[in-house]
């Protein structure tokens, strides 16, 4: 199981944020970015550039979740290569 740590939160508006998350398991780690819409809809990006494309060009996220529990389960079990 992974450990997860929020290392930054960028407030786009009061109801929208982008969290930078560090996911670790042993010596492996990966940075992910989570777009949080009103705490009810989450999109996860593996590259910061994809966050930019999402914000400016309607790029869709590879991972989407409708609850914090779904998001947490995903992050805790995310496969690190």
Coordinates of N, CA, C and O in Angstrom, one line a residue:
X1 N 0.8 -1.2 0.0 CA 0.0 0.0 0.0 C 0.9 1.2 0.0 O 1.9 1.3 0.7
X2 N 0.5 2.2 -0.7 CA 1.2 3.5 -0.9 C 1.0 4.4 0.3 O 0.0 4.3 1.0
X3 N 1.9 5.3 0.5 CA 1.7 6.5 1.4 C 1.5 7.7 0.5 O 2.0 7.8 -0.6
X4 N 0.6 8.5 0.9 CA 0.3 9.7 0.1 C 0.5 11.0 0.9 O 0.2 11.0 2.1
X5 N 1.0 12.0 0.3 CA 1.2 13.3 1.0 C 0.9 14.4 0.1 O 1.4 14.5 -1.1
X6 N 0.1 15.4 0.5 CA -0.2 16.6 -0.3 C 1.0 17.5 0.0 O 1.3 17.9 1.1
X7 N 1.7 17.9 -1.1 CA 2.8 18.8 -1.0 C 2.5 20.2 -1.4 O 3.3 21.1 -1.1
X8 N 1.4 20.4 -2.1 CA 1.0 21.8 -2.5 C -0.5 21.8 -2.9 O -1.0 20.8 -3.4
X9 N -1.1 22.9 -2.6 CA -2.5 23.1 -3.0 C -2.6 24.5 -3.7 O -2.2 25.5 -3.0
X10 N -3.1 24.5 -4.9 CA -3.3 25.8 -5.6 C -4.8 26.0 -5.7 O -5.5 25.2 -6.2
X11 N -5.2 27.2 -5.2 CA -6.6 27.5 -5.2 C -7.0 28.3 -6.5 O -6.5 29.4 -6.7
X12 N -7.8 27.7 -7.3 CA -8.2 28.3 -8.6 C -9.4 29.2 -8.3 O -9.5 30.3 -8.8
X13 N -10.3 28.8 -7.4 CA -11.4 29.5 -6.9 C -11.7 28.9 -5.5 O -11.0 27.9 -5.2
X14 N -12.6 29.4 -4.8 CA -12.8 28.8 -3.4 C -13.3 27.4 -3.5 O -13.2 26.6 -2.6
X15 N -13.9 27.0 -4.6 CA -14.5 25.6 -4.7 C -13.7 24.7 -5.7 O -14.1 23.6 -6.0
X16 N -12.5 25.2 -6.2 CA -11.7 24.4 -7.1 C -10.3 24.5 -6.8 O -9.7 25.6 -6.6
X17 N -9.6 23.4 -6.6 CA -8.2 23.4 -6.3 C -7.4 22.4 -7.2 O -8.1 21.5 -7.8
X18 N -6.1 22.5 -7.2 CA -5.3 21.5 -7.8 C -4.3 21.2 -6.7 O -3.5 22.0 -6.3
X19 N -4.3 19.9 -6.3 CA -3.4 19.4 -5.3 C -2.2 18.7 -5.9 O -2.5 17.9 -6.8
X20 N -1.0 19.0 -5.5 CA 0.1 18.2 -5.9 C 0.3 17.1 -4.8 O 0.5 17.4 -3.7
X21 N 0.3 15.9 -5.3 CA 0.3 14.7 -4.3 C 1.6 13.9 -4.6 O 1.9 13.6 -5.8
X22 N 2.3 13.5 -3.5 CA 3.4 12.6 -3.7 C 3.0 11.3 -3.2 O 2.5 11.1 -2.1
X23 N 3.1 10.3 -4.1 CA 2.7 8.9 -3.8 C 4.0 8.1 -3.7 O 4.8 8.2 -4.6
X24 N 4.1 7.4 -2.5 CA 5.4 6.7 -2.3 C 5.1 5.3 -1.9 O 4.1 5.0 -1.2
X25 N 6.0 4.4 -2.3 CA 6.0 3.0 -1.8 C 7.4 2.5 -1.8 O 8.0 2.4 -2.8
X26 N 8.0 2.4 -0.6 CA 9.4 2.1 -0.5 C 10.3 3.1 -1.1 O 10.1 4.3 -0.8
X27 N 11.1 2.7 -2.0 CA 12.0 3.7 -2.7 C 11.4 4.3 -3.9 O 11.9 5.3 -4.5
X28 N 10.2 3.8 -4.3 CA 9.6 4.4 -5.5 C 8.7 5.5 -5.1 O 8.0 5.5 -4.1
X29 N 8.6 6.5 -6.0 CA 7.6 7.6 -5.8 C 7.2 8.2 -7.1 O 7.9 8.1 -8.1
X30 N 6.1 8.9 -7.0 CA 5.5 9.6 -8.2 C 4.7 10.8 -7.8 O 4.0 10.7 -6.8
X31 N 4.8 11.8 -8.5 CA 4.0 13.0 -8.3 C 2.8 13.0 -9.2 O 2.9 12.7 -10.4
X32 N 1.6 13.2 -8.6 CA 0.3 13.3 -9.3 C -0.3 14.6 -9.0 O -0.1 15.2 -7.9
X33 N -1.2 15.1 -9.9 CA -1.9 16.3 -9.7 C -3.4 16.0 -9.7 O -3.9 15.3 -10.5
X34 N -4.1 16.5 -8.7 CA -5.5 16.2 -8.5 C -6.3 17.5 -8.6 O -6.1 18.4 -7.8
X35 N -7.2 17.5 -9.6 CA -8.1 18.6 -9.7 C -9.4 18.3 -8.9 O -10.0 17.2 -9.1
X36 N -9.7 19.2 -8.0 CA -10.8 18.9 -7.0 C -11.9 20.0 -7.3 O -11.7 21.2 -7.1
X37 N -13.1 19.5 -7.8 CA -14.2 20.4 -8.0 C -15.2 20.2 -6.9 O -15.9 19.1 -6.8
X38 N -15.3 21.2 -6.1 CA -16.3 21.2 -5.0 C -16.2 20.0 -4.0 O -17.2 19.8 -3.3
X39 N -15.1 19.3 -4.0 CA -15.0 18.2 -3.1 C -15.9 17.0 -3.5 O -16.1 16.0 -2.8
X40 N -16.5 17.1 -4.7 CA -17.4 16.0 -5.2 C -17.0 15.3 -6.5 O -17.5 14.3 -6.9
X41 N -16.0 16.0 -7.2 CA -15.6 15.4 -8.4 C -14.1 15.7 -8.5 O -13.6 16.8 -8.4
X42 N -13.3 14.6 -8.8 CA -11.9 14.7 -8.8 C -11.3 14.1 -10.1 O -11.8 13.1 -10.6
X43 N -10.3 14.8 -10.6 CA -9.6 14.3 -11.8 C -8.1 14.2 -11.4 O -7.6 15.1 -10.8
X44 N -7.5 13.1 -11.9 CA -6.1 12.8 -11.5 C -5.2 12.9 -12.8 O -5.6 12.3 -13.8
X45 N -4.1 13.6 -12.7 CA -3.2 13.7 -13.9 C -1.8 13.3 -13.5 O -1.4 13.5 -12.4
X46 N -1.1 12.6 -14.4 CA 0.2 12.1 -14.1 C 1.3 13.1 -14.6 O 2.4 12.9 -14.2
X47 N 0.9 14.0 -15.4 CA 1.8 15.1 -15.9 C 1.2 16.4 -15.6 O 0.1 16.7 -15.9
X48 N 2.1 17.4 -15.2 CA 1.6 18.7 -15.0 C 1.1 19.4 -16.3 O 0.1 20.1 -16.3
X49 N 1.8 19.0 -17.4 CA 1.3 19.5 -18.7 C -0.1 19.2 -19.0 O -0.8 19.9 -19.6
X50 N -0.5 18.0 -18.6 CA -1.9 17.6 -18.8 C -2.9 18.4 -18.0 O -4.0 18.7 -18.4
X51 N -2.5 18.9 -16.8 CA -3.3 19.8 -16.1 C -3.5 21.1 -16.9 O -4.6 21.7 -16.9
X52 N -2.4 21.6 -17.4 CA -2.5 22.8 -18.3 C -3.5 22.6 -19.5 O -4.3 23.4 -19.7
X53 N -3.3 21.4 -20.2 CA -4.2 21.1 -21.3 C -5.6 21.0 -20.8 O -6.6 21.4 -21.5
X54 N -5.9 20.4 -19.7 CA -7.2 20.3 -19.1 C -7.8 21.7 -18.9 O -9.0 21.9 -19.3
X55 N -7.0 22.6 -18.3 CA -7.5 23.9 -18.0 C -7.8 24.8 -19.2 O -8.7 25.6 -19.2
X56 N -7.0 24.6 -20.2 CA -7.0 25.5 -21.4 C -7.6 24.9 -22.7 O -8.0 25.7 -23.5
X57 N -7.6 23.6 -22.8 CA -8.0 23.0 -24.1 C -9.0 21.8 -23.9 O -9.1 21.0 -24.8
X58 N -9.7 21.8 -22.8 CA -10.7 20.7 -22.6 C -10.1 19.3 -22.7 O -10.8 18.4 -23.1
X59 N -8.8 19.1 -22.3 CA -8.2 17.8 -22.3 C -8.9 17.0 -21.2 O -9.1 17.5 -20.1
X60 N -9.2 15.8 -21.4 CA -9.8 15.0 -20.4 C -8.8 14.2 -19.6 O -7.8 13.7 -20.1
X61 N -9.1 14.0 -18.3 CA -8.2 13.2 -17.4 C -8.3 11.8 -17.7 O -9.4 11.3 -18.1
X62 N -7.2 11.0 -17.4 CA -7.2 9.6 -17.6 C -8.0 8.9 -16.4 O -8.7 7.9 -16.6
X63 N -8.0 9.6 -15.2 CA -8.7 9.0 -14.1 C -9.7 10.1 -13.5 O -9.3 11.2 -13.3
X64 N -10.9 9.6 -13.3 CA -11.9 10.5 -12.7 C -12.6 9.8 -11.6 O -12.9 8.6 -11.7
X65 N -13.0 10.5 -10.5 CA -13.6 9.9 -9.3 C -14.7 10.9 -8.8 O -14.6 12.1 -8.9
X66 N -15.8 10.3 -8.2 CA -16.9 11.0 -7.7 C -17.0 11.1 -6.2 O -18.0 11.5 -5.7
X67 N -16.0 10.6 -5.5 CA -15.9 10.7 -4.1 C -14.5 10.7 -3.6 O -13.6 10.2 -4.3
X68 N -14.3 11.3 -2.4 CA -13.0 11.2 -1.8 C -12.5 9.8 -1.5 O -11.3 9.5 -1.6
X69 N -13.4 9.0 -1.2 CA -13.1 7.6 -0.9 C -12.5 6.9 -2.1 O -11.5 6.2 -2.0
X70 N -13.2 7.1 -3.3 CA -12.7 6.5 -4.5 C -11.3 7.0 -4.8 O -10.4 6.2 -5.2
X71 N -11.1 8.3 -4.6 CA -9.8 8.9 -4.9 C -8.8 8.3 -4.0 O -7.7 8.0 -4.4
X72 N -9.0 8.3 -2.7 CA -8.1 7.8 -1.7 C -7.7 6.3 -2.0 O -6.6 5.9 -2.0
X73 N -8.7 5.5 -2.3 CA -8.5 4.1 -2.7 C -7.6 4.0 -3.9 O -6.6 3.2 -3.9
X74 N -7.8 4.8 -4.9 CA -7.0 4.9 -6.1 C -5.5 5.2 -5.7 O -4.6 4.6 -6.1
X75 N -5.3 6.3 -5.0 CA -4.0 6.8 -4.6 C -3.3 5.7 -3.8 O -2.1 5.5 -4.0
X76 N -3.9 5.1 -2.8 CA -3.3 4.1 -2.0 C -2.9 2.9 -2.7 O -2.0 2.2 -2.3
X77 N -3.5 2.6 -3.8 CA -3.2 1.4 -4.6 C -2.6 1.7 -6.0 O -2.5 0.8 -6.8
X78 N -2.3 2.9 -6.2 CA -1.7 3.3 -7.5 C -0.4 2.6 -7.8 O 0.5 2.5 -6.9
X79 N -0.3 1.9 -8.9 CA 0.9 1.1 -9.3 C 2.1 2.1 -9.7 O 2.0 2.8 -10.6
X80 N 3.1 2.0 -8.9 CA 4.3 2.8 -9.2 C 5.3 1.9 -10.0 O 5.6 0.8 -9.6
X81 N 5.7 2.4 -11.1 CA 6.7 1.6 -12.0 C 8.1 2.1 -11.7 O 8.4 3.2 -11.8

